[in-house]
Each structure stands twice: as C-alpha cells, then as structure tokens.
C-alpha cells in the first residue's frame, strides 16, 4: 500500500498535472497548426510553384509504373513536406514563445525582502558592557 500512496502523491503534484494538461493542449494545438499550414499556407505557397506545396520533390531516380498504376522504384527528396513541417514548427514555437512571455508578464514580480536592521557590532556591545561595568 505504501507504494500506491507514494505514486498517488507523486501523480497528484501540481507541477505534474500542469505538465500533463500542457502536453494535451500542445498536441491539440499542433493539429490546429498542421491543418492551418496544410489547408491555407501550403496552397498559397503552392500557387508560386504551380503545384501542391506538400508534394514538391526533387527526383533523383525515376520510377516505373506498375500494372496498378503506382510508381515504384522512385528515389526522391521530399523537400515540400519538410518545408511544411518547418513552417509548422516555426508557428508552434512562436506561439509558445508568446504564451510563455505572457505568463511571465502576468506573474507578480516578487519584491526583494527588506534587509534585516543591522544591530550593533560585537565591539560596540563589548564597549557598552565595559561602560556599564565601570559605573
């Protein structure tokens, strides 16, 4: 039972729950960004290349068409898909930067603790004791 209680205490810590919620939200946000770049950005950039942006590739070796009409044996560098993923990453990174910047701005700035008042030094205390003993 001690192991289960220890695991429950660990799992219910605030930071771990916050991380889990952030992870789920990040995954959902990634889907939104992917649909944005795939549905809006890629077609607009594809207009420049007169092709679907995600399908852009540099063919190194031409393939052959089999009986089913599929191209086999083609060796190509799929740079369009790579660029789409780079755009996705840049959008997610920028938004996460803005979120972190906003959270940091909302946090209360902690005021430095006031310095403790300085008391008399050891020499001053000894001098006071000496003067009190002289009386």
PDB file of C-alpha atoms in Angstrom:
ATOM      1  CA  UNK A   1       0.000   0.000   0.000  1.00  0.00           C
ATOM      2  CA  UNK A   2       2.904   2.382   0.668  1.00  0.00           C
ATOM      3  CA  UNK A   3       3.979   2.202  -2.972  1.00  0.00           C
ATOM      4  CA  UNK A   4       0.489   3.096  -4.255  1.00  0.00           C
ATOM      5  CA  UNK A   5       0.184   6.013  -1.836  1.00  0.00           C
ATOM      6  CA  UNK A   6       3.612   7.288  -2.825  1.00  0.00           C
ATOM      7  CA  UNK A   7       2.699   7.015  -6.525  1.00  0.00           C
ATOM      8  CA  UNK A   8      -0.615   8.841  -5.923  1.00  0.00           C
ATOM      9  CA  UNK A   9       1.185  11.646  -4.112  1.00  0.00           C
ATOM     10  CA  UNK A  10       3.659  11.912  -6.968  1.00  0.00           C
ATOM     11  CA  UNK A  11       0.993  11.872  -9.697  1.00  0.00           C
ATOM     12  CA  UNK A  12      -1.167  14.477  -7.999  1.00  0.00           C
ATOM     13  CA  UNK A  13       1.576  17.051  -7.526  1.00  0.00           C
ATOM     14  CA  UNK A  14       0.621  20.338  -9.123  1.00  0.00           C
ATOM     15  CA  UNK A  15       3.581  20.551 -11.483  1.00  0.00           C
ATOM     16  CA  UNK A  16       2.999  17.090 -12.936  1.00  0.00           C
ATOM     17  CA  UNK A  17      -0.692  17.787 -13.559  1.00  0.00           C
ATOM     18  CA  UNK A  18       0.200  21.133 -15.155  1.00  0.00           C
ATOM     19  CA  UNK A  19       2.673  19.406 -17.449  1.00  0.00           C
ATOM     20  CA  UNK A  20       0.077  16.808 -18.463  1.00  0.00           C
ATOM     21  CA  UNK A  21      -2.514  19.480 -19.258  1.00  0.00           C
ATOM     22  CA  UNK A  22       0.076  21.461 -21.222  1.00  0.00           C
ATOM     23  CA  UNK A  23       1.072  18.359 -23.171  1.00  0.00           C
ATOM     24  CA  UNK A  24      -2.530  17.594 -24.172  1.00  0.00           C
ATOM     25  CA  UNK A  25      -3.166  21.210 -25.139  1.00  0.00           C
ATOM     26  CA  UNK A  26       0.077  21.296 -27.115  1.00  0.00           C
ATOM     27  CA  UNK A  27      -0.877  18.170 -29.050  1.00  0.00           C
ATOM     28  CA  UNK A  28      -4.274  19.659 -29.888  1.00  0.00           C
ATOM     29  CA  UNK A  29      -2.675  22.965 -30.873  1.00  0.00           C
ATOM     30  CA  UNK A  30      -0.234  21.111 -33.121  1.00  0.00           C
ATOM     31  CA  UNK A  31      -3.190  19.637 -35.030  1.00  0.00           C
ATOM     32  CA  UNK A  32      -4.652  23.119 -35.481  1.00  0.00           C
ATOM     33  CA  UNK A  33      -1.336  24.433 -36.787  1.00  0.00           C
ATOM     34  CA  UNK A  34      -0.901  21.438 -39.105  1.00  0.00           C
ATOM     35  CA  UNK A  35      -4.357  21.990 -40.592  1.00  0.00           C
ATOM     36  CA  UNK A  36      -3.587  25.714 -40.950  1.00  0.00           C
ATOM     37  CA  UNK A  37      -0.372  25.115 -42.850  1.00  0.00           C
ATOM     38  CA  UNK A  38      -1.804  22.201 -44.836  1.00  0.00           C
ATOM     39  CA  UNK A  39      -5.070  23.918 -45.731  1.00  0.00           C
ATOM     40  CA  UNK A  40      -4.105  27.585 -46.028  1.00  0.00           C
ATOM     41  CA  UNK A  41      -0.348  28.199 -46.156  1.00  0.00           C
ATOM     42  CA  UNK A  42       0.642  25.280 -48.405  1.00  0.00           C
ATOM     43  CA  UNK A  43      -1.913  26.019 -51.145  1.00  0.00           C
ATOM     44  CA  UNK A  44      -0.907  29.689 -51.198  1.00  0.00           C
ATOM     45  CA  UNK A  45       2.788  28.826 -51.475  1.00  0.00           C
ATOM     46  CA  UNK A  46       1.851  26.104 -53.964  1.00  0.00           C
ATOM     47  CA  UNK A  47       0.469  28.795 -56.249  1.00  0.00           C
ATOM     48  CA  UNK A  48       4.020  30.110 -56.588  1.00  0.00           C
ATOM     49  CA  UNK A  49       5.334  26.704 -57.648  1.00  0.00           C
ATOM     50  CA  UNK A  50       2.216  25.782 -59.629  1.00  0.00           C
ATOM     51  CA  UNK A  51       1.928  22.541 -57.616  1.00  0.00           C
ATOM     52  CA  UNK A  52       0.763  21.261 -54.250  1.00  0.00           C
ATOM     53  CA  UNK A  53       3.419  22.532 -51.851  1.00  0.00           C
ATOM     54  CA  UNK A  54       3.493  19.362 -49.774  1.00  0.00           C
ATOM     55  CA  UNK A  55       4.064  17.226 -52.875  1.00  0.00           C
ATOM     56  CA  UNK A  56       7.133  19.150 -54.060  1.00  0.00           C
ATOM     57  CA  UNK A  57      10.092  16.849 -54.515  1.00  0.00           C
ATOM     58  CA  UNK A  58      13.408  16.524 -56.249  1.00  0.00           C
ATOM     59  CA  UNK A  59      13.505  13.255 -58.162  1.00  0.00           C
ATOM     60  CA  UNK A  60      16.902  11.577 -58.134  1.00  0.00           C
ATOM     61  CA  UNK A  61      15.898   8.368 -59.927  1.00  0.00           C
ATOM     62  CA  UNK A  62      12.731   7.998 -61.976  1.00  0.00           C
ATOM     63  CA  UNK A  63      10.494   5.104 -61.011  1.00  0.00           C
ATOM     64  CA  UNK A  64       8.469   2.812 -63.227  1.00  0.00           C
ATOM     65  CA  UNK A  65       4.706   2.483 -63.316  1.00  0.00           C
ATOM     66  CA  UNK A  66       3.415  -0.992 -62.428  1.00  0.00           C
ATOM     67  CA  UNK A  67       0.168  -2.654 -63.577  1.00  0.00           C
ATOM     68  CA  UNK A  68      -1.793  -0.994 -60.735  1.00  0.00           C
ATOM     69  CA  UNK A  69      -0.697   2.448 -61.923  1.00  0.00           C
ATOM     70  CA  UNK A  70       1.593   3.084 -58.949  1.00  0.00           C
ATOM     71  CA  UNK A  71       5.100   4.455 -59.333  1.00  0.00           C
ATOM     72  CA  UNK A  72       7.691   2.040 -57.954  1.00  0.00           C
ATOM     73  CA  UNK A  73      11.437   2.431 -57.505  1.00  0.00           C
ATOM     74  CA  UNK A  74      11.433   6.220 -57.466  1.00  0.00           C
ATOM     75  CA  UNK A  75      14.086   7.865 -55.323  1.00  0.00           C
ATOM     76  CA  UNK A  76      13.182  11.438 -54.432  1.00  0.00           C
ATOM     77  CA  UNK A  77      13.926  14.133 -51.862  1.00  0.00           C
ATOM     78  CA  UNK A  78      10.572  15.269 -50.426  1.00  0.00           C
ATOM     79  CA  UNK A  79      11.509  18.862 -49.627  1.00  0.00           C
ATOM     80  CA  UNK A  80       7.938  20.167 -49.769  1.00  0.00           C
ATOM     81  CA  UNK A  81       6.836  18.035 -46.823  1.00  0.00           C
ATOM     82  CA  UNK A  82       9.983  19.022 -44.929  1.00  0.00           C
ATOM     83  CA  UNK A  83       9.319  22.731 -45.508  1.00  0.00           C
ATOM     84  CA  UNK A  84       5.711  22.273 -44.378  1.00  0.00           C
ATOM     85  CA  UNK A  85       6.930  20.704 -41.145  1.00  0.00           C
ATOM     86  CA  UNK A  86       9.451  23.526 -40.651  1.00  0.00           C
ATOM     87  CA  UNK A  87       6.640  26.069 -41.069  1.00  0.00           C
ATOM     88  CA  UNK A  88       4.533  24.103 -38.547  1.00  0.00           C
ATOM     89  CA  UNK A  89       7.421  24.155 -36.075  1.00  0.00           C
ATOM     90  CA  UNK A  90       8.031  27.883 -36.505  1.00  0.00           C
ATOM     91  CA  UNK A  91       4.371  28.690 -35.914  1.00  0.00           C
ATOM     92  CA  UNK A  92       4.188  26.476 -32.801  1.00  0.00           C
ATOM     93  CA  UNK A  93       7.483  27.847 -31.461  1.00  0.00           C
ATOM     94  CA  UNK A  94       6.350  31.448 -31.978  1.00  0.00           C
ATOM     95  CA  UNK A  95       3.011  30.872 -30.267  1.00  0.00           C
ATOM     96  CA  UNK A  96       4.678  29.062 -27.355  1.00  0.00           C
ATOM     97  CA  UNK A  97       7.123  31.960 -27.031  1.00  0.00           C
ATOM     98  CA  UNK A  98       4.211  34.396 -26.861  1.00  0.00           C
ATOM     99  CA  UNK A  99       2.413  32.243 -24.261  1.00  0.00           C
ATOM    100  CA  UNK A 100       5.496  31.997 -22.038  1.00  0.00           C
ATOM    101  CA  UNK A 101       6.120  35.719 -22.424  1.00  0.00           C
ATOM    102  CA  UNK A 102       2.507  36.448 -21.435  1.00  0.00           C
ATOM    103  CA  UNK A 103       2.639  34.132 -18.415  1.00  0.00           C
ATOM    104  CA  UNK A 104       5.882  35.692 -17.237  1.00  0.00           C
ATOM    105  CA  UNK A 105       4.362  39.152 -17.592  1.00  0.00           C
ATOM    106  CA  UNK A 106       1.287  38.124 -15.577  1.00  0.00           C
ATOM    107  CA  UNK A 107       3.342  36.708 -12.726  1.00  0.00           C
ATOM    108  CA  UNK A 108       3.679  39.053  -9.796  1.00  0.00           C
ATOM    109  CA  UNK A 109       7.127  40.393  -9.515  1.00  0.00           C
ATOM    110  CA  UNK A 110       8.385  39.445  -6.118  1.00  0.00           C
ATOM    111  CA  UNK A 111       9.637  42.385  -4.149  1.00  0.00           C
ATOM    112  CA  UNK A 112      13.007  41.787  -2.572  1.00  0.00           C
ATOM    113  CA  UNK A 113      12.797  41.036   1.120  1.00  0.00           C
ATOM    114  CA  UNK A 114      13.670  44.031   3.249  1.00  0.00           C
ATOM    115  CA  UNK A 115      17.087  43.796   4.773  1.00  0.00           C
ATOM    116  CA  UNK A 116      17.185  42.989   8.429  1.00  0.00           C
ATOM    117  CA  UNK A 117      18.035  46.030  10.525  1.00  0.00           C
ATOM    118  CA  UNK A 118      21.646  45.988  11.437  1.00  0.00           C
ATOM    119  CA  UNK A 119      22.356  45.758  15.140  1.00  0.00           C
ATOM    120  CA  UNK A 120      25.404  46.885  16.995  1.00  0.00           C
ATOM    121  CA  UNK A 121      28.665  45.168  16.213  1.00  0.00           C
ATOM    122  CA  UNK A 122      30.427  42.917  18.694  1.00  0.00           C
ATOM    123  CA  UNK A 123      32.896  45.666  19.512  1.00  0.00           C
ATOM    124  CA  UNK A 124      30.067  48.107  20.265  1.00  0.00           C
ATOM    125  CA  UNK A 125      28.344  45.582  22.544  1.00  0.00           C
ATOM    126  CA  UNK A 126      31.592  44.901  24.389  1.00  0.00           C
ATOM    127  CA  UNK A 127      32.153  48.644  24.796  1.00  0.00           C
ATOM    128  CA  UNK A 128      28.638  49.038  26.246  1.00  0.00           C
ATOM    129  CA  UNK A 129      29.241  46.174  28.694  1.00  0.00           C
ATOM    130  CA  UNK A 130      32.601  47.701  29.708  1.00  0.00           C
ATOM    131  CA  UNK A 131      30.983  51.116  30.252  1.00  0.00           C
ATOM    132  CA  UNK A 132      28.141  49.537  32.255  1.00  0.00           C
ATOM    133  CA  UNK A 133      30.661  47.696  34.459  1.00  0.00           C
ATOM    134  CA  UNK A 134      32.604  50.905  35.093  1.00  0.00           C
ATOM    135  CA  UNK A 135      29.501  52.509  36.638  1.00  0.00           C
TER     136      UNK A 135
END
